[in-house]
mmCIF file of C-alpha atoms in Angstrom:
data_model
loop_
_atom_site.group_PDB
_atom_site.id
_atom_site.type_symbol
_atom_site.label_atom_id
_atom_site.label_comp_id
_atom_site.label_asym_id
_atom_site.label_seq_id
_atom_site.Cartn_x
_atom_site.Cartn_y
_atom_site.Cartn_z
ATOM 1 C CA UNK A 1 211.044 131.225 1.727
ATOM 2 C CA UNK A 2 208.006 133.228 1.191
ATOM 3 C CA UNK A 3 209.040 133.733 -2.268
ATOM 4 C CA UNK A 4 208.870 129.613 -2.613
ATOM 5 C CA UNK A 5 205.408 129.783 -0.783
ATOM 6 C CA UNK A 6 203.805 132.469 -3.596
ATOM 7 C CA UNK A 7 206.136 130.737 -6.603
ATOM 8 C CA UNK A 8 204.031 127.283 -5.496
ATOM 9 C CA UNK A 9 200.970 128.807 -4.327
ATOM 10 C CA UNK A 10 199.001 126.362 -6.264
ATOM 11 C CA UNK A 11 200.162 123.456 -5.320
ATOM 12 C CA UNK A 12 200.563 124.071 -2.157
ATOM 13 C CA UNK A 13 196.721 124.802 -2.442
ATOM 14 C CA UNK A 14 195.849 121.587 -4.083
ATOM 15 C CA UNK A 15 197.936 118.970 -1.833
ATOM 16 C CA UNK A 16 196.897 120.872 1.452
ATOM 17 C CA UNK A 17 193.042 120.135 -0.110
ATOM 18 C CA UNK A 18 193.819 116.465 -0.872
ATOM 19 C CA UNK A 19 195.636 116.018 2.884
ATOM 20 C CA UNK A 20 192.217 117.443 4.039
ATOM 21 C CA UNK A 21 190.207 115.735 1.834
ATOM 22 C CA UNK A 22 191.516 112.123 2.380
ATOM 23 C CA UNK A 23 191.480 113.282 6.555
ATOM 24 C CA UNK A 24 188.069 113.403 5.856
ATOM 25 C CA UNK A 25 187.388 110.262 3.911
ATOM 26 C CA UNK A 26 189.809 108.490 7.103
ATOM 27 C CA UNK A 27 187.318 110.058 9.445
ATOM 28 C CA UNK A 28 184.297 109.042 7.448
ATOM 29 C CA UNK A 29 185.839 105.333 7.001
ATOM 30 C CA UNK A 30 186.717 105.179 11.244
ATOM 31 C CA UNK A 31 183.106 106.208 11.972
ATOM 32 C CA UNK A 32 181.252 103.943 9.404
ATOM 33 C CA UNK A 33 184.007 101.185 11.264
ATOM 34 C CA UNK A 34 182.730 101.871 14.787
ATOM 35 C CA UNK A 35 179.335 102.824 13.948
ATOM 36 C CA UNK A 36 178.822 99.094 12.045
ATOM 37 C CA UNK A 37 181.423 97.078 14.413
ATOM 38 C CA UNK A 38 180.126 99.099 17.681
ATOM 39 C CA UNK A 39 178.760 95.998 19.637
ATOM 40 C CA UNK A 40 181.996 94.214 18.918
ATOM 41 C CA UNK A 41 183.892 96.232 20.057
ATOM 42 C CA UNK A 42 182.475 97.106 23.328
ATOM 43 C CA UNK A 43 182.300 93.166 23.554
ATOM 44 C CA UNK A 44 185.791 93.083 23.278
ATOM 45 C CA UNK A 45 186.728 95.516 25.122
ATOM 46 C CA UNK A 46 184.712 94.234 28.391
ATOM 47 C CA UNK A 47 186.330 90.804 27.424
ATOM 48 C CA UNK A 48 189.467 92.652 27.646
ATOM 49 C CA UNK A 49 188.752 94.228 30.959
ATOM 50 C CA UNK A 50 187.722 91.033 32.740
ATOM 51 C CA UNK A 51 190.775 89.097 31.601
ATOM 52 C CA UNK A 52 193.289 91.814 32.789
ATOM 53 C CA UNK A 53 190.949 91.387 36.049
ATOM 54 C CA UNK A 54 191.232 88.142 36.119
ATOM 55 C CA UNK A 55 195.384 87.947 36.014
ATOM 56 C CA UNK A 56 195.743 90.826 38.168
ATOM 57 C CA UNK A 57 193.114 88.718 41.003
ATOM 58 C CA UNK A 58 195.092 85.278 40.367
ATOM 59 C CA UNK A 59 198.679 86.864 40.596
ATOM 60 C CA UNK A 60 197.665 88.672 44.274
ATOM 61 C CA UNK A 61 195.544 85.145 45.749
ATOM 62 C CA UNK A 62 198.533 82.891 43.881
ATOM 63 C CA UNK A 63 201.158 85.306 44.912
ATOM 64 C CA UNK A 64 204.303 82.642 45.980
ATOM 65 C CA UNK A 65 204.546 82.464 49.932
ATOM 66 C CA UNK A 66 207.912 83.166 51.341
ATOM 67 C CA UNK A 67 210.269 80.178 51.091
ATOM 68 C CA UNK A 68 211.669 79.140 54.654
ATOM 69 C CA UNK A 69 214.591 77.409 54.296
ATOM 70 C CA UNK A 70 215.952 75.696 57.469
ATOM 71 C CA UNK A 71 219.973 74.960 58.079
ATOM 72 C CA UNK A 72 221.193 72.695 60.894
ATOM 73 C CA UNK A 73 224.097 73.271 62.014
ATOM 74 C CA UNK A 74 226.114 71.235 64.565
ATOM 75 C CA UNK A 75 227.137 73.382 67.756
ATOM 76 C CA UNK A 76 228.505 72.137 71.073
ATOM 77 C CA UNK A 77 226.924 73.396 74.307
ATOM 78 C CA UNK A 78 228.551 73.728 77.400
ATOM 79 C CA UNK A 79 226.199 73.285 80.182
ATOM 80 C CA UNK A 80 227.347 74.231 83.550
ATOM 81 C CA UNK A 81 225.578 72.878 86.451
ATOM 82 C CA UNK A 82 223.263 74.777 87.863
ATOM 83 C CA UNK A 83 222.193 75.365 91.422
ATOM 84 C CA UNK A 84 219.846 73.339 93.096
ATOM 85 C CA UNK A 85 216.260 74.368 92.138
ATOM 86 C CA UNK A 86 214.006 75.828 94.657
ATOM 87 C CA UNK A 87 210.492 76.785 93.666
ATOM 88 C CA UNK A 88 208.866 80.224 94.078
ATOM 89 C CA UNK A 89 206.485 78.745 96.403
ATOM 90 C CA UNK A 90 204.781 82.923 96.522
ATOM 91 C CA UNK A 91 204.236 82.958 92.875
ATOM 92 C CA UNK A 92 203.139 79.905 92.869
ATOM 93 C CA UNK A 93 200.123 80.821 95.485
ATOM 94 C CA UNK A 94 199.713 83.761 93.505
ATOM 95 C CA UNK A 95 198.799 82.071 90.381
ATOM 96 C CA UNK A 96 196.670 79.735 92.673
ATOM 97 C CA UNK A 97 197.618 76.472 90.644
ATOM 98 C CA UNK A 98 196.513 73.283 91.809
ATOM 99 C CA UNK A 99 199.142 70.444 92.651
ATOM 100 C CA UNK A 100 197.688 68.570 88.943
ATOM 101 C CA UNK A 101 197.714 71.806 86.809
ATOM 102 C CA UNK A 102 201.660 71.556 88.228
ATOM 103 C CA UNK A 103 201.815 68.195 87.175
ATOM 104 C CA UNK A 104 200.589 69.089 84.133
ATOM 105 C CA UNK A 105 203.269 72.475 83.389
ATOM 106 C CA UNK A 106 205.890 70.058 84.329
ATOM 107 C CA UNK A 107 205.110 67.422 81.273
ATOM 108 C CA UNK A 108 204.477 70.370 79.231
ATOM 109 C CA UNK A 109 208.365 71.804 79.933
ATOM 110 C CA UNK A 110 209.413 68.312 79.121
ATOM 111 C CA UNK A 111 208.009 68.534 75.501
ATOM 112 C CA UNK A 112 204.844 65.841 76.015
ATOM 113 C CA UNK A 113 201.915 66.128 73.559
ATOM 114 C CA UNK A 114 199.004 66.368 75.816
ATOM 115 C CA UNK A 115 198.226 62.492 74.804
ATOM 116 C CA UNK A 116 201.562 61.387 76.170
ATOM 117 C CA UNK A 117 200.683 63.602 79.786
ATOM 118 C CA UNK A 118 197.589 61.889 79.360
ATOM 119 C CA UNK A 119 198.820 58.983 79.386
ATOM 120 C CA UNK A 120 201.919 59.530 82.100
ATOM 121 C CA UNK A 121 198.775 61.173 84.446
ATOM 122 C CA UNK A 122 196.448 57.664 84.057
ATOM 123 C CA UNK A 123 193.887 60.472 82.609
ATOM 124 C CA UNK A 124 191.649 61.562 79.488
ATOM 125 C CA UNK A 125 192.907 63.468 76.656
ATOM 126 C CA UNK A 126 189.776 65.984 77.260
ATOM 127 C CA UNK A 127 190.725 65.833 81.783
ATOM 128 C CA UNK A 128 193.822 67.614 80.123
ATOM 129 C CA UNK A 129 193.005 69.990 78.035
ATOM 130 C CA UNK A 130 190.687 71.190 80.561
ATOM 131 C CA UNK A 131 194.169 71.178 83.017
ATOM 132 C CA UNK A 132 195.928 73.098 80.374
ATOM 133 C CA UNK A 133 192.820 76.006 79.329
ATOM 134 C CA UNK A 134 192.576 76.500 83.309
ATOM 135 C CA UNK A 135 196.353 76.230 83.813
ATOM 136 C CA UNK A 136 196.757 79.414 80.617
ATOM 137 C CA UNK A 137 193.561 81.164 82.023
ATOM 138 C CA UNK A 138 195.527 81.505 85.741
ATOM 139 C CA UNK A 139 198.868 82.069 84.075
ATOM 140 C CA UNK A 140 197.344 84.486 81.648
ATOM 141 C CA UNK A 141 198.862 82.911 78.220
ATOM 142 C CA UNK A 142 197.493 81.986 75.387
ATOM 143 C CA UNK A 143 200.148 78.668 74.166
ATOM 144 C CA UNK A 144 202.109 76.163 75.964
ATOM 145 C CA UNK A 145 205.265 77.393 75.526
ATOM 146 C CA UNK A 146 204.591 80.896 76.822
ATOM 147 C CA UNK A 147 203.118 79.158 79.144
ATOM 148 C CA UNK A 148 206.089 77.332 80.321
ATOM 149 C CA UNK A 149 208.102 80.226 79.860
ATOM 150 C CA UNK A 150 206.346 82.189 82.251
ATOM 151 C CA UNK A 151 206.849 79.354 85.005
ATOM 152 C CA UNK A 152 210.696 79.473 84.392
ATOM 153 C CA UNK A 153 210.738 83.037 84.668
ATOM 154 C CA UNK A 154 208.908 82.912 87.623
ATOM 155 C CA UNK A 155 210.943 79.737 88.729
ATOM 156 C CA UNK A 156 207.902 77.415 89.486
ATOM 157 C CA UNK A 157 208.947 75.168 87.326
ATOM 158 C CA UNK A 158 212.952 74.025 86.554
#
């Protein structure tokens, strides 16, 4: 092999020049390129920037909610009669609930829209609302139904 090298010498010589030589021209031709085309490109590139941006932002805000599909099913339930009811008449002191806000978690276990327990009570829409923010104040809930949860649990309410 290094006989090859020293038999070609020359040539060897002469292309490795032209490789370096037309490197240089390449180089010379890029920088006259960038240094004539500079503001384009920067222009381009920030255009470039902001529309990745802007995919990336509308693909997280746009991002496809989770699809809730709902099945009904038809089940038979047994019920079994229960006991008579008798209410917790110490929790019920406890909680310090008036005979109305009663009235009131009653209609609410039976499913009523506070219009429709407005209506059954002969009262305001507002007259209940006021019922049901003092009635989750005393029971210490926040919604109806935990609401009426609690009074099962605590059997003041059937």
């Amino acid at each position: 092999m290094i006989k090859a090298i020293k038999k070609h010498k020359g040539a060897i010589l002469y292309g490795s020049s032209l490789a370096l030589l037309l490197l240089l021209l390449r180089w010379l031709e890029f920088r006259f390129l960038i240094l004539s085309t500079s503001l384009d490109i920067y222009i381009g590139i920030i255009a470039i920037i902001f529309t990745a941006l802007g995919v990336w932002l509308a693909l997280k805000l746009f991002k496809p909610k989770a699809k809730t599909i709902i099945i009904e099913k038809e089940v038979e339930v047994y019920v079994t009669p229960s006991p008579q009811f008798e209410r917790n008449q110490k929790e019920l002191d406890n909680l310090n609930l008036t005979s109305r806000e009663l009235e009131v978690l009653e209609l609410m276990a039976k499913g009523m829209s506070n219009q429709e327990i407005a209506n059954e009570l002969f009262v305001s829409l507002n007259t209940i609302k006021t019922h049901s923010g003092k009635l989750f104040e005393k029971m210490e809930v926040k919604r109806r139904t935990q609401a009426v949860d609690k009074a099962k649990t605590l059997s003041i309410i059937p």
